[in-house]
Amino acid sequence: MEYVKIHTIKPTATLSVGFFAFSRKISDAMSICRCIIKVIGGMYMVNFLFKRLGQFIIVLLVASVIIFILVRLSQVDPVSVILGGKQSSTETVANLRAKFGLDRPVIEQYFTWITGMLRGDFGFGYKYQQPVSELIAARIPITFGLVFIGSLTALILAIPMGVISALKQNSPIDTTLSMLALILGAAPSFLISIIMIMIVAKVAPSFPVTGNYSSFGEYLQRLSLPSLALTFSMLALASRVTRSGMIEQIQAPYVQTAKAKGVPLSRIITRHALKNAVIPLIAVISLQIGNMIVGAVLVENVFSLAGLGSLLVAGIKSSDYPIVQGITMLLVFIFLVISTLADIIYAVIDPRIRQSI
Amino acid sequence: MSNIIAIKNLKLDLITARGVVHAVRDINMNVKHGEIHGVVGESGCGKSMTAKAILRLHDEKKLLYSGSILYEDDKDIFNMTEKELQNLRGKEVAMIFQDPITTLNPLLTIGQQLSEVLTLHLKLSKKEAKKRSIELLESVEIHPGAERYEQYPFEMSGGMLQRVIIAMAIACNPKIIIADEPTTALDVTMQAQVLDLIKELRDKHNMAVMIITHNFGVVAEICDTVSVMYAGKIVETGEVSEIFHNPKHPYTQDLIKSIPKSGSTEKRLVAIPGSPPDLRYNIEGCPYASRCTYATEACEKAEPKLIKLSDTHAYTCIRN
Amino acid sequence: MKKKNKLGKFFTLPVIISLSVLIVIILAVLFAAFLATHDPLALSMSESLQGPSSAHLLGTDKTGRDIFSRLLFGGRTTLLGALGVVIISVIIGIPLGLFSGYFGGKVDMVTMRISDMIVAFPSLLLAFVFVSSFGRGLMNAVVAVGIIYVPMLAKLTRSLVLVEKNKTYVEASRAIGYSHFQIIFFQILPNCISTILVQLTLDIGYAILDLAAMSFLGLGIQPPTPDWGAMLEEGRIYLSTNPLIALAPGITIIITVVAINIFSDGVQSYLDPSHRKLPSVKKIRRLVGVAHE
């Protein structure tokens, strides 16, 4: 019988896993935030934030239930995975069941899982025989970095692309940019990645495309190409939305007022129109983050990055359910954090939204 | 007294998906310093287009200009560079529009939008601009100015917003304000307030005002002179008293007749039958011929002449 | 056949090109059995990793299978799979949206809340988990992705129903005595069909991409069945030596999806007047220049 090794939690793991310790500190943080927020946005903002955070928690819980149920519906018996297909005595099987909590009623299993996650304990991998939290801790910076850098770059690129397209509507520049966006959007991110690797191999063979990183500089280097692939897939929709948003704003009545006031065109664009046009862009990006996370999973595969995605796929293929559950939950969490942030930014920009919801 | 705005032989052609629309066909209009000049006509007669053309607010890829608009009798606005235009707009010639809610940026506070004019044209610092803005708000009866300064457009009522817009317009003491249907989107009490405000401003600062409206009642209320437009042409122009007591053009007469009178026992409103001609086509003869009660065959063939009744009163008709 | 109106016609250049491309692809895939030069599953180690030649139009992969034939048959799998996804989403999603929008109430609220959550989600993740529980393979992948497309379609249908619900003809139908069922399916649905069809066309494109992604990860099609996504995965190691193995399916995917997008754009422009491109301003200026002086 194999002994299970217990590793000490490394500092990096603690940092990453600290996301979930957040829940304990909420009440303290909340009162401080309340004061700050009142200063910034008035009463409306406080209410909005509370409602939004409430939504965040509810969706997180519902998602956890869905994921849990889906995994439990599996037809593969976890114990056989743990045993690696070896035959064992019924006693060993029963012991394993107890150890992994598989003999408890389902609802209890669910709560054990949830409360465990809040503490940073994601359970134990069936196949890998390690605490899941350890396995994922080192991988979080990669996946999170991909999504973050990818969406940020998309935002930074989409705005000028959209503005230029809108100002020079129907000109050759506009048509080219639109065509480019269309093709990029139609190409799956993993395909773009493959093509990128091919091109880089020919043009700059020494550029590190696969392999590990040891410093922050190398981290950025390694992530640059894959996040670019992710950026492209989001850029298609993002630049189109900015473009149509800008076109709509330029024809809005308040732009005419600004022109009649003698405001120069550059200022009208940047100070007046852009602010309004960016709103649908933020909404779209927060919706598309979900796709980007899935894209990250694919891109990690192509670039052989040791991120959450590759571990997820490996977990699926080996039916290692704690890993599948844990990583999916974590990815959903990252998604919800980013989308809630996007909503808050939206509320900061557009005061009207603070009243609704 | 000389003219602050003199429009000479203005023709405006608008390129639309359905063809070229001859929106304004050769009009002449003058506004003197300190005068409140009304431009009346039904929807589509070209009055708004004329007003916007003064500040060249149209998309010049879709609008073709011909003729000239002189500012202070010597500078042709159509020849001005973009920089000169920006100097003109908001500073010497201000414009206010119809619906206050859509014509203000919903994402900026009204204070920010007010200060913008001041920092841009009068080169005030942010602090000075804020102070002056609050003064301006209070001068248009918006109290407390400091609180309202920080509010967003959606937090204020239509009448208040229109007063904010007027405050924005007078911020740099312009020589003329062009008001495009300033009261149409407001209810009657707010209408009265806004009109009183405009009159007061003219009296205090000797500012000229060009009011575009389809409501003859507004004209009667505050205008000194008026131009009546129909189908892109000016059919009658003169002092308000002259026009009301002695309207010569049939269209003017019909318009005045259609104003509902309080205390009247009439059961039906008087309306002018028919509809204005399609401005995509050149019109032969008098544009009003199809709806005019005095129309004859000659009206549809010959171009009506300009008949001057006095220094100020003129109209176009082949009758006399 | 050409419908002309003052503002534009249906068969504009983009529509013609994209439609022809799509027809070519669909026909090629349908008649794969006739057009293919080899059996897509036939191994032939002696011929492995060859470049394009007269015998093998696009070369061979690592086990000597003809790429061109695999491309054609793979198209069948991919396109049929995408069609399956859309059909599943239609069968579940449209009635859901119809009932939700028409009857309203608590059921509507709950359905929409859940739909909102799933739509914004990285929902393909759910498909991954689904496949992990129920096993990999084309059927499961299609079902999983189909289920994920349901909320989006339901939301769309619902919003369309909400608009139609208040129109007079619905009231009139009820007055005549139509049952709810009849009203929903025979009155309201036909009016929503065009918008829904546009979305469905787009969905086929997205389904192609999503299924390819799953096959790429090994969660969808299992070898040796040819499929564009799986071919991409097989071919990527050989990118520097035999790029065609991966590029052939890759470029085909891009062309198909771009064609679908352009086509649906064209249909949308035709149906919605505000999207139509106005005759070029330059053209009119020239006309006016002649008439204006």
XYZ file of C-alpha atoms in Angstrom, chain C residues 16-17 25 61 69 71 80 100 109 112 115-116 149 155 170 177 231 245 251 256 259-260 274 282 286 290:
26
model
C -22.514 36.294 -53.249
C -18.922 35.441 -52.460
C -17.641 23.578 -49.051
C 0.096 12.501 -42.420
C -9.555 12.774 -48.270
C -10.173 16.857 -45.004
C -22.601 17.458 -39.021
C -40.605 31.766 -20.825
C -37.437 34.891 -13.916
C -33.520 33.907 -17.247
C -29.413 31.641 -18.490
C -27.727 34.951 -17.789
C -25.885 27.018 -26.497
C -32.723 34.521 -24.211
C -51.794 38.390 -30.679
C -60.214 31.733 -29.739
C -6.334 16.926 -37.597
C -1.175 18.517 -42.083
C -7.362 27.304 -43.100
C -15.750 28.397 -43.412
C -17.816 32.889 -44.916
C -20.548 32.144 -42.402
C -30.597 50.748 -40.547
C -18.957 60.383 -53.700
C -20.829 63.591 -58.669
C -23.750 67.913 -62.590
